[in-house]
Amino acid sequence: MRILYVEDEKFLAEAVIHLLKKDKISVDHVLDGEEGLELALKPNYDVVVLDIMLPHLSGLEILKIMRERGVKTPVIMLSALNEVEDKIKGLDYGADDYLAKPFKTAELIARLRALCRRPAIASDTIIEYGDIKFNLNNRTINEIELTDKESEILEMLIKKPGAVVPKEQILAHVWGADSEFEDNYVEVYISYLRKKLKNLNSRVEIKTIRNLGYKLIYV
Ligand code: CA
């Protein structure tokens, strides 16, 4: 994991960086808001950690410009305790998390790891397979709308085209691990998806592999 850390309190930053590095997190650190912005706009980082009070440009301003320019790198804002207004502003501007100072570095590391696990914010994410374009963002295939469940199932299949996706896996993923739903729910939604593919005259088909699951193929 590689992060950008913008913090003007030199000694605090050094202490934090020491622990981050021990945890195998690589850190680019700058003390100044302007420099921070310049680096934050680059697509080099898994997470950007921004202090709010900085020389030249505040953390909030950096965040605002990042989001205006379409940079979607997750951001954690740091700020002194009780600055509730800053927190609200930060979240409004598109911060992903917020940590009040003073904080434990272990807490920061936990938040960093959580953000890295979270998939990047989908923006017009389109997966193409065969003759279909699946837009994960607005849940459509070739402009035809899918329901949430149809879309979740198709996403599982289309990410591993040609591979068998077990029915239990679909059930657990879409309906929850201790789901009380029957596995014929999966069959029902697969049939809805097939109908939509057919309406599109698509050559993409969902094949049933008996006693195993389903796979997506292009014929
Ligand atoms: Ca500061």
CSV table of C-alpha atoms and ligand atoms in Angstrom, one decimal:
chain,number,residue,atom,x,y,z
A,1,MET,CA,0.0,0.0,0.0
A,2,ARG,CA,1.3,3.5,-0.8
A,3,ILE,CA,-0.1,6.6,0.7
A,4,LEU,CA,0.3,10.3,0.5
A,5,TYR,CA,0.5,12.0,3.9
A,6,VAL,CA,0.1,15.8,4.1
A,7,GLU,CA,1.0,17.0,7.6
A,8,ASP,CA,2.9,20.1,8.7
A,9,GLU,CA,3.6,19.0,12.2
A,10,LYS,CA,7.0,17.5,11.5
A,11,PHE,CA,7.6,15.5,14.7
A,12,LEU,CA,4.1,14.1,14.7
A,13,ALA,CA,4.5,13.1,11.1
A,14,GLU,CA,7.8,11.4,11.7
A,15,ALA,CA,6.4,9.3,14.6
A,16,VAL,CA,3.4,8.2,12.5
A,17,ILE,CA,5.5,7.4,9.4
A,18,HIS,CA,7.9,5.3,11.5
A,19,LEU,CA,5.0,3.1,12.5
A,20,LEU,CA,3.4,3.0,9.1
A,21,LYS,CA,6.7,1.9,7.5
A,22,LYS,CA,7.0,-0.9,10.2
A,23,ASP,CA,3.6,-2.0,8.9
A,24,LYS,CA,4.9,-2.1,5.3
A,25,ILE,CA,3.0,0.9,4.2
A,26,SER,CA,5.0,3.2,2.0
A,27,VAL,CA,4.5,6.9,2.6
A,28,ASP,CA,5.2,10.0,0.6
A,29,HIS,CA,5.1,12.9,3.1
A,30,VAL,CA,4.9,16.6,2.5
A,31,LEU,CA,4.5,19.4,4.9
A,32,ASP,CA,2.8,21.9,2.7
A,33,GLY,CA,-0.7,22.2,1.3
A,34,GLU,CA,0.3,23.3,-2.2
A,35,GLU,CA,2.8,20.5,-2.6
A,36,GLY,CA,0.3,18.1,-1.1
A,37,LEU,CA,-2.3,19.1,-3.8
A,38,GLU,CA,0.2,18.6,-6.6
A,39,LEU,CA,0.9,15.0,-5.4
A,40,ALA,CA,-2.7,14.2,-4.5
A,41,LEU,CA,-3.8,14.8,-8.1
A,42,LYS,CA,-1.6,12.0,-9.3
A,43,PRO,CA,-3.0,8.5,-9.5
A,44,ASN,CA,-0.1,7.1,-7.4
A,45,TYR,CA,-1.7,6.5,-4.1
A,46,ASP,CA,-4.1,4.0,-2.5
A,47,VAL,CA,-5.1,6.5,0.1
A,48,VAL,CA,-4.4,10.2,0.8
A,49,VAL,CA,-4.2,11.3,4.4
A,50,LEU,CA,-4.8,15.1,4.8
A,51,ASP,CA,-4.4,17.2,7.8
A,52,ILE,CA,-6.8,20.2,7.8
A,53,MET,CA,-4.7,23.1,9.0
A,54,LEU,CA,-1.8,23.3,6.6
A,55,PRO,CA,0.4,26.2,5.2
A,56,HIS,CA,-0.7,27.7,1.8
A,57,LEU,CA,-3.7,25.4,1.2
A,58,SER,CA,-5.9,23.6,3.7
A,59,GLY,CA,-6.6,19.9,3.7
A,60,LEU,CA,-10.3,20.7,2.9
A,61,GLU,CA,-9.3,22.8,-0.1
A,62,ILE,CA,-7.0,20.0,-1.3
A,63,LEU,CA,-9.9,17.5,-1.0
A,64,LYS,CA,-12.3,19.8,-2.7
A,65,ILE,CA,-10.0,20.3,-5.7
A,66,MET,CA,-9.3,16.6,-5.9
A,67,ARG,CA,-12.9,15.7,-6.2
A,68,GLU,CA,-13.7,18.6,-8.6
A,69,ARG,CA,-11.0,17.2,-10.9
A,70,GLY,CA,-12.4,13.7,-10.6
A,71,VAL,CA,-9.6,12.2,-8.5
A,72,LYS,CA,-11.3,9.4,-6.6
A,73,THR,CA,-8.4,8.3,-4.4
A,74,PRO,CA,-9.9,7.6,-0.9
A,75,VAL,CA,-9.2,10.4,1.6
A,76,ILE,CA,-8.8,10.3,5.4
A,77,MET,CA,-9.1,13.8,7.0
A,78,LEU,CA,-7.2,14.5,10.2
A,79,SER,CA,-8.2,17.3,12.5
A,80,ALA,CA,-8.1,18.4,16.0
A,81,LEU,CA,-10.7,17.1,18.3
A,82,ASN,CA,-14.1,18.8,18.4
A,83,GLU,CA,-13.8,20.4,15.0
A,84,VAL,CA,-17.2,19.1,14.1
A,85,GLU,CA,-17.7,21.6,11.4
A,86,ASP,CA,-14.6,20.5,9.6
A,87,LYS,CA,-15.7,17.0,9.8
A,88,ILE,CA,-19.0,17.8,8.2
A,89,LYS,CA,-17.4,19.8,5.5
A,90,GLY,CA,-14.8,17.1,4.9
A,91,LEU,CA,-17.5,14.5,4.4
A,92,ASP,CA,-19.5,16.9,2.2
A,93,TYR,CA,-16.4,17.4,0.0
A,94,GLY,CA,-16.1,13.7,-0.4
A,95,ALA,CA,-13.8,12.5,2.4
A,96,ASP,CA,-14.0,8.8,3.0
A,97,ASP,CA,-13.0,8.8,6.6
A,98,TYR,CA,-12.1,11.2,9.4
A,99,LEU,CA,-9.8,10.8,12.3
A,100,ALA,CA,-9.6,13.2,15.3
A,101,LYS,CA,-6.2,14.3,16.6
A,102,PRO,CA,-4.6,13.0,18.7
A,103,PHE,CA,-5.1,9.5,17.3
A,104,LYS,CA,-3.3,6.2,17.7
A,105,THR,CA,-1.3,5.2,14.7
A,106,ALA,CA,-2.8,1.7,15.0
A,107,GLU,CA,-6.2,3.3,14.4
A,108,LEU,CA,-5.0,5.1,11.4
A,109,ILE,CA,-3.5,1.9,10.0
A,110,ALA,CA,-6.8,0.1,10.6
A,111,ARG,CA,-8.7,2.8,8.7
A,112,LEU,CA,-6.1,2.7,5.9
A,113,ARG,CA,-6.5,-1.0,5.5
A,114,ALA,CA,-10.3,-0.8,5.5
A,115,LEU,CA,-10.2,1.8,2.8
A,116,CYS,CA,-7.9,-0.3,0.7
A,117,ARG,CA,-10.3,-3.2,0.9
A,118,ARG,CA,-13.2,-1.1,-0.3
A,119,PRO,CA,-13.5,-1.1,-4.0
A,120,ALA,CA,-12.8,2.1,-5.8
A,121,ILE,CA,-15.9,4.3,-6.2
A,122,ALA,CA,-17.5,3.1,-9.4
A,123,SER,CA,-17.8,5.8,-12.0
A,124,ASP,CA,-19.2,4.6,-15.3
A,125,THR,CA,-17.5,1.3,-14.7
A,126,ILE,CA,-18.3,-0.7,-17.7
A,127,ILE,CA,-17.4,-4.3,-18.3
A,128,GLU,CA,-17.6,-5.5,-21.8
A,129,TYR,CA,-18.1,-9.1,-22.7
A,130,GLY,CA,-19.1,-10.4,-26.1
A,131,ASP,CA,-21.8,-8.2,-27.4
A,132,ILE,CA,-22.8,-6.7,-24.0
A,133,LYS,CA,-21.7,-3.7,-22.1
A,134,PHE,CA,-22.5,-4.0,-18.5
A,135,ASN,CA,-22.5,-0.7,-16.6
A,136,LEU,CA,-22.0,-1.4,-13.0
A,137,ASN,CA,-22.7,2.2,-12.0
A,138,ASN,CA,-26.2,2.6,-13.3
A,139,ARG,CA,-26.8,-1.2,-13.5
A,140,THR,CA,-27.7,-1.6,-17.1
A,141,ILE,CA,-26.7,-3.9,-19.9
A,142,ASN,CA,-26.7,-2.2,-23.3
A,143,GLU,CA,-29.0,0.5,-21.7
A,144,ILE,CA,-31.5,-2.1,-20.4
A,145,GLU,CA,-32.0,-1.7,-16.7
A,146,LEU,CA,-31.3,-4.5,-14.2
A,147,THR,CA,-32.7,-4.9,-10.7
A,148,ASP,CA,-30.2,-4.9,-7.9
A,149,LYS,CA,-30.1,-8.6,-7.5
A,150,GLU,CA,-29.9,-9.3,-11.3
A,151,SER,CA,-27.0,-6.9,-11.4
A,152,GLU,CA,-25.2,-8.4,-8.5
A,153,ILE,CA,-25.5,-11.9,-10.0
A,154,LEU,CA,-24.4,-10.7,-13.5
A,155,GLU,CA,-21.4,-9.0,-11.9
A,156,MET,CA,-20.3,-12.2,-10.3
A,157,LEU,CA,-20.6,-14.1,-13.6
A,158,ILE,CA,-19.1,-11.5,-15.9
A,159,LYS,CA,-16.0,-11.0,-13.7
A,160,LYS,CA,-15.1,-14.7,-14.4
A,161,PRO,CA,-16.4,-15.4,-17.9
A,162,GLY,CA,-16.3,-19.0,-18.8
A,163,ALA,CA,-15.7,-20.1,-15.2
A,164,VAL,CA,-18.3,-21.9,-13.2
A,165,VAL,CA,-19.7,-19.8,-10.3
A,166,PRO,CA,-21.3,-22.0,-7.7
A,167,LYS,CA,-24.9,-21.5,-6.9
A,168,GLU,CA,-24.2,-21.4,-3.2
A,169,GLN,CA,-21.7,-18.7,-3.7
A,170,ILE,CA,-24.2,-16.6,-5.6
A,171,LEU,CA,-26.8,-17.2,-2.9
A,172,ALA,CA,-24.4,-16.2,-0.1
A,173,HIS,CA,-23.1,-13.2,-1.9
A,174,VAL,CA,-26.5,-11.8,-3.0
A,175,TRP,CA,-28.8,-12.9,-0.3
A,176,GLY,CA,-26.3,-13.2,2.6
A,177,ALA,CA,-24.3,-16.0,4.1
A,178,ASP,CA,-26.9,-17.3,6.6
A,179,SER,CA,-29.6,-16.6,4.2
A,180,GLU,CA,-32.8,-18.4,4.7
A,181,PHE,CA,-33.7,-18.1,1.1
A,182,GLU,CA,-33.9,-21.2,-1.0
A,183,ASP,CA,-31.4,-21.7,-3.8
A,184,ASN,CA,-34.2,-21.6,-6.3
A,185,TYR,CA,-34.1,-17.9,-5.8
A,186,VAL,CA,-30.9,-18.0,-7.7
A,187,GLU,CA,-32.6,-19.9,-10.5
A,188,VAL,CA,-35.4,-17.4,-10.7
A,189,TYR,CA,-33.1,-14.5,-11.0
A,190,ILE,CA,-30.9,-16.3,-13.5
A,191,SER,CA,-34.1,-16.8,-15.6
A,192,TYR,CA,-34.8,-13.1,-15.4
A,193,LEU,CA,-31.3,-12.3,-16.6
A,194,ARG,CA,-31.6,-14.8,-19.4
A,195,LYS,CA,-34.8,-13.2,-20.5
A,196,LYS,CA,-33.1,-9.8,-20.6
A,197,LEU,CA,-30.2,-11.1,-22.6
A,198,LYS,CA,-32.6,-12.7,-25.0
A,199,ASN,CA,-34.5,-9.4,-25.4
A,200,LEU,CA,-31.2,-7.8,-26.4
A,201,ASN,CA,-30.6,-10.5,-29.0
A,202,SER,CA,-27.3,-11.0,-27.2
A,203,ARG,CA,-25.2,-14.0,-27.9
A,204,VAL,CA,-24.1,-14.0,-24.3
A,205,GLU,CA,-25.7,-16.9,-22.5
A,206,ILE,CA,-25.8,-18.1,-19.0
A,207,LYS,CA,-25.2,-21.8,-18.9
A,208,THR,CA,-26.4,-24.1,-16.1
A,209,ILE,CA,-23.8,-26.5,-15.0
A,210,ARG,CA,-25.8,-29.2,-13.3
A,211,ASN,CA,-25.2,-29.6,-9.6
A,212,LEU,CA,-22.5,-27.0,-9.8
A,213,GLY,CA,-23.6,-23.5,-10.8
A,214,TYR,CA,-23.6,-21.2,-13.7
A,215,LYS,CA,-21.2,-19.8,-16.2
A,216,LEU,CA,-21.3,-17.0,-18.7
A,217,ILE,CA,-20.4,-17.8,-22.3
A,218,TYR,CA,-20.4,-16.1,-25.6
A,219,VAL,CA,-21.6,-18.3,-28.4
B,1,CA,CA,-1.6,21.1,10.8
